[in-house]
PDB file of C-alpha atoms in Angstrom:
ATOM      1  CA  MET A 650      77.696  61.184 118.368  1.00 51.00           C
ATOM      2  CA  LEU A 651      80.159  58.626 119.635  1.00 55.00           C
ATOM      3  CA  ALA A 652      81.301  61.000 122.375  1.00 55.00           C
ATOM      4  CA  SER A 653      77.738  61.594 123.557  1.00 55.00           C
ATOM      5  CA  THR A 654      77.180  57.843 123.589  1.00 57.00           C
ATOM      6  CA  LEU A 655      80.247  57.332 125.764  1.00 60.00           C
ATOM      7  CA  HIS A 656      79.635  60.293 128.067  1.00 59.00           C
ATOM      8  CA  GLY A 657      75.859  60.397 128.292  1.00 61.00           C
ATOM      9  CA  SER A 658      74.143  63.775 128.301  1.00 60.00           C
ATOM     10  CA  ARG A 659      77.225  65.728 129.396  1.00 64.00           C
ATOM     11  CA  ARG A 660      78.202  68.480 127.015  1.00 69.00           C
ATOM     12  CA  ILE A 661      81.270  67.668 124.899  1.00 67.00           C
ATOM     13  CA  ARG A 662      83.567  70.466 123.687  1.00 70.00           C
ATOM     14  CA  VAL A 663      86.283  70.115 121.094  1.00 71.00           C
ATOM     15  CA  PHE A 664      89.702  71.703 121.563  1.00 68.00           C
ATOM     16  CA  SER A 665      92.358  72.021 118.899  1.00 70.00           C
ATOM     17  CA  GLY A 666      95.939  72.281 120.071  1.00 79.00           C
ATOM     18  CA  ASN A 667      97.080  73.566 116.677  1.00 85.00           C
ATOM     19  CA  PRO A 668      96.557  77.354 116.620  1.00 84.00           C
ATOM     20  CA  GLY A 669      96.915  79.094 113.278  1.00 89.00           C
ATOM     21  CA  THR A 670      99.566  81.619 112.288  1.00 93.00           C
ATOM     22  CA  GLU A 671      97.258  84.622 112.765  1.00 92.00           C
ATOM     23  CA  LEU A 672      96.269  83.548 116.283  1.00 90.00           C
ATOM     24  CA  LEU A 673      99.914  83.105 117.272  1.00 91.00           C
ATOM     25  CA  ALA A 674     100.736  86.530 115.783  1.00 94.00           C
ATOM     26  CA  GLN A 675      97.891  88.089 117.778  1.00 94.00           C
ATOM     27  CA  ILE A 676      99.085  86.497 121.027  1.00 91.00           C
ATOM     28  CA  THR A 677     102.627  87.708 120.247  1.00 93.00           C
ATOM     29  CA  ARG A 678     101.334  91.274 119.820  1.00 95.00           C
ATOM     30  CA  TYR A 679      99.513  91.063 123.150  1.00 94.00           C
ATOM     31  CA  ALA A 680     102.676  89.886 124.905  1.00 92.00           C
ATOM     32  CA  GLU A 681     104.866  92.533 123.230  1.00 95.00           C
ATOM     33  CA  HIS A 682     102.448  95.308 124.277  1.00 96.00           C
ATOM     34  CA  GLY A 683     102.271  94.003 127.860  1.00 94.00           C
ATOM     35  CA  ASP A 684      98.574  93.133 127.587  1.00 95.00           C
ATOM     36  CA  ILE A 685      99.311  89.601 128.809  1.00 90.00           C
ATOM     37  CA  VAL A 686     102.074  88.770 131.236  1.00 87.00           C
ATOM     38  CA  PRO A 687     103.083  85.258 132.288  1.00 85.00           C
ATOM     39  CA  VAL A 688     103.106  84.598 136.016  1.00 91.00           C
ATOM     40  CA  VAL A 689     106.294  82.792 136.996  1.00 93.00           C
ATOM     41  CA  ASP A 690     106.341  81.141 140.418  1.00 93.00           C
ATOM     42  CA  THR A 691     109.890  79.731 140.389  1.00 93.00           C
ATOM     43  CA  VAL A 692     112.803  79.326 137.984  1.00 95.00           C
ATOM     44  CA  HIS A 693     114.642  76.022 138.498  1.00 95.00           C
ATOM     45  CA  PRO A 694     118.064  75.219 137.044  1.00 96.00           C
ATOM     46  CA  LEU A 695     118.056  72.101 134.885  1.00 96.00           C
ATOM     47  CA  ASP A 696     120.059  70.114 137.439  1.00 95.00           C
ATOM     48  CA  ARG A 697     117.227  70.674 139.981  1.00 94.00           C
ATOM     49  CA  LEU A 698     114.461  69.327 137.751  1.00 94.00           C
ATOM     50  CA  ALA A 699     113.359  66.853 140.436  1.00 95.00           C
ATOM     51  CA  ASP A 700     112.754  69.780 142.816  1.00 91.00           C
ATOM     52  CA  ALA A 701     110.431  71.339 140.236  1.00 92.00           C
ATOM     53  CA  HIS A 702     108.441  68.115 139.962  1.00 92.00           C
ATOM     54  CA  ARG A 703     108.162  67.817 143.739  1.00 93.00           C
ATOM     55  CA  ALA A 704     106.936  71.421 144.024  1.00 90.00           C
ATOM     56  CA  LEU A 705     104.263  70.860 141.379  1.00 91.00           C
ATOM     57  CA  GLU A 706     103.126  67.607 142.956  1.00 93.00           C
ATOM     58  CA  ALA A 707     102.869  69.293 146.370  1.00 92.00           C
ATOM     59  CA  GLY A 708     100.381  71.806 144.969  1.00 88.00           C
ATOM     60  CA  GLY A 709      99.826  75.414 145.935  1.00 85.00           C
ATOM     61  CA  VAL A 710     101.512  76.692 142.773  1.00 84.00           C
ATOM     62  CA  ARG A 711     100.651  80.323 141.990  1.00 88.00           C
ATOM     63  CA  GLY A 712     102.365  80.559 138.611  1.00 90.00           C
ATOM     64  CA  LYS A 713     104.445  78.612 136.154  1.00 91.00           C
ATOM     65  CA  HIS A 714     107.561  76.744 137.162  1.00 92.00           C
ATOM     66  CA  VAL A 715     110.253  77.420 134.576  1.00 93.00           C
ATOM     67  CA  ILE A 716     113.221  75.144 133.876  1.00 95.00           C
ATOM     68  CA  GLN A 717     116.327  77.142 132.966  1.00 95.00           C
ATOM     69  CA  ILE A 718     118.421  75.174 130.486  1.00 92.00           C
ATOM     70  CA  ARG A 719     121.349  77.591 130.067  1.00 84.00           C
TER      71      ARG A 719
END
């Protein structure tokens, strides 16, 4: 009720960022079977972290930017 008071008639949806064990296991199975595949745009070495931030801020990203730490 408080959310509808603050946001008027707009529809409010709740999201939980704490998935359960079974959901994580299901997502793992999908990834292992190749049913879902992450899209990686660029892999940045850790010492070029600022370059990754600049690329994301510039926009036009077509996948995830990954920071390689090893």
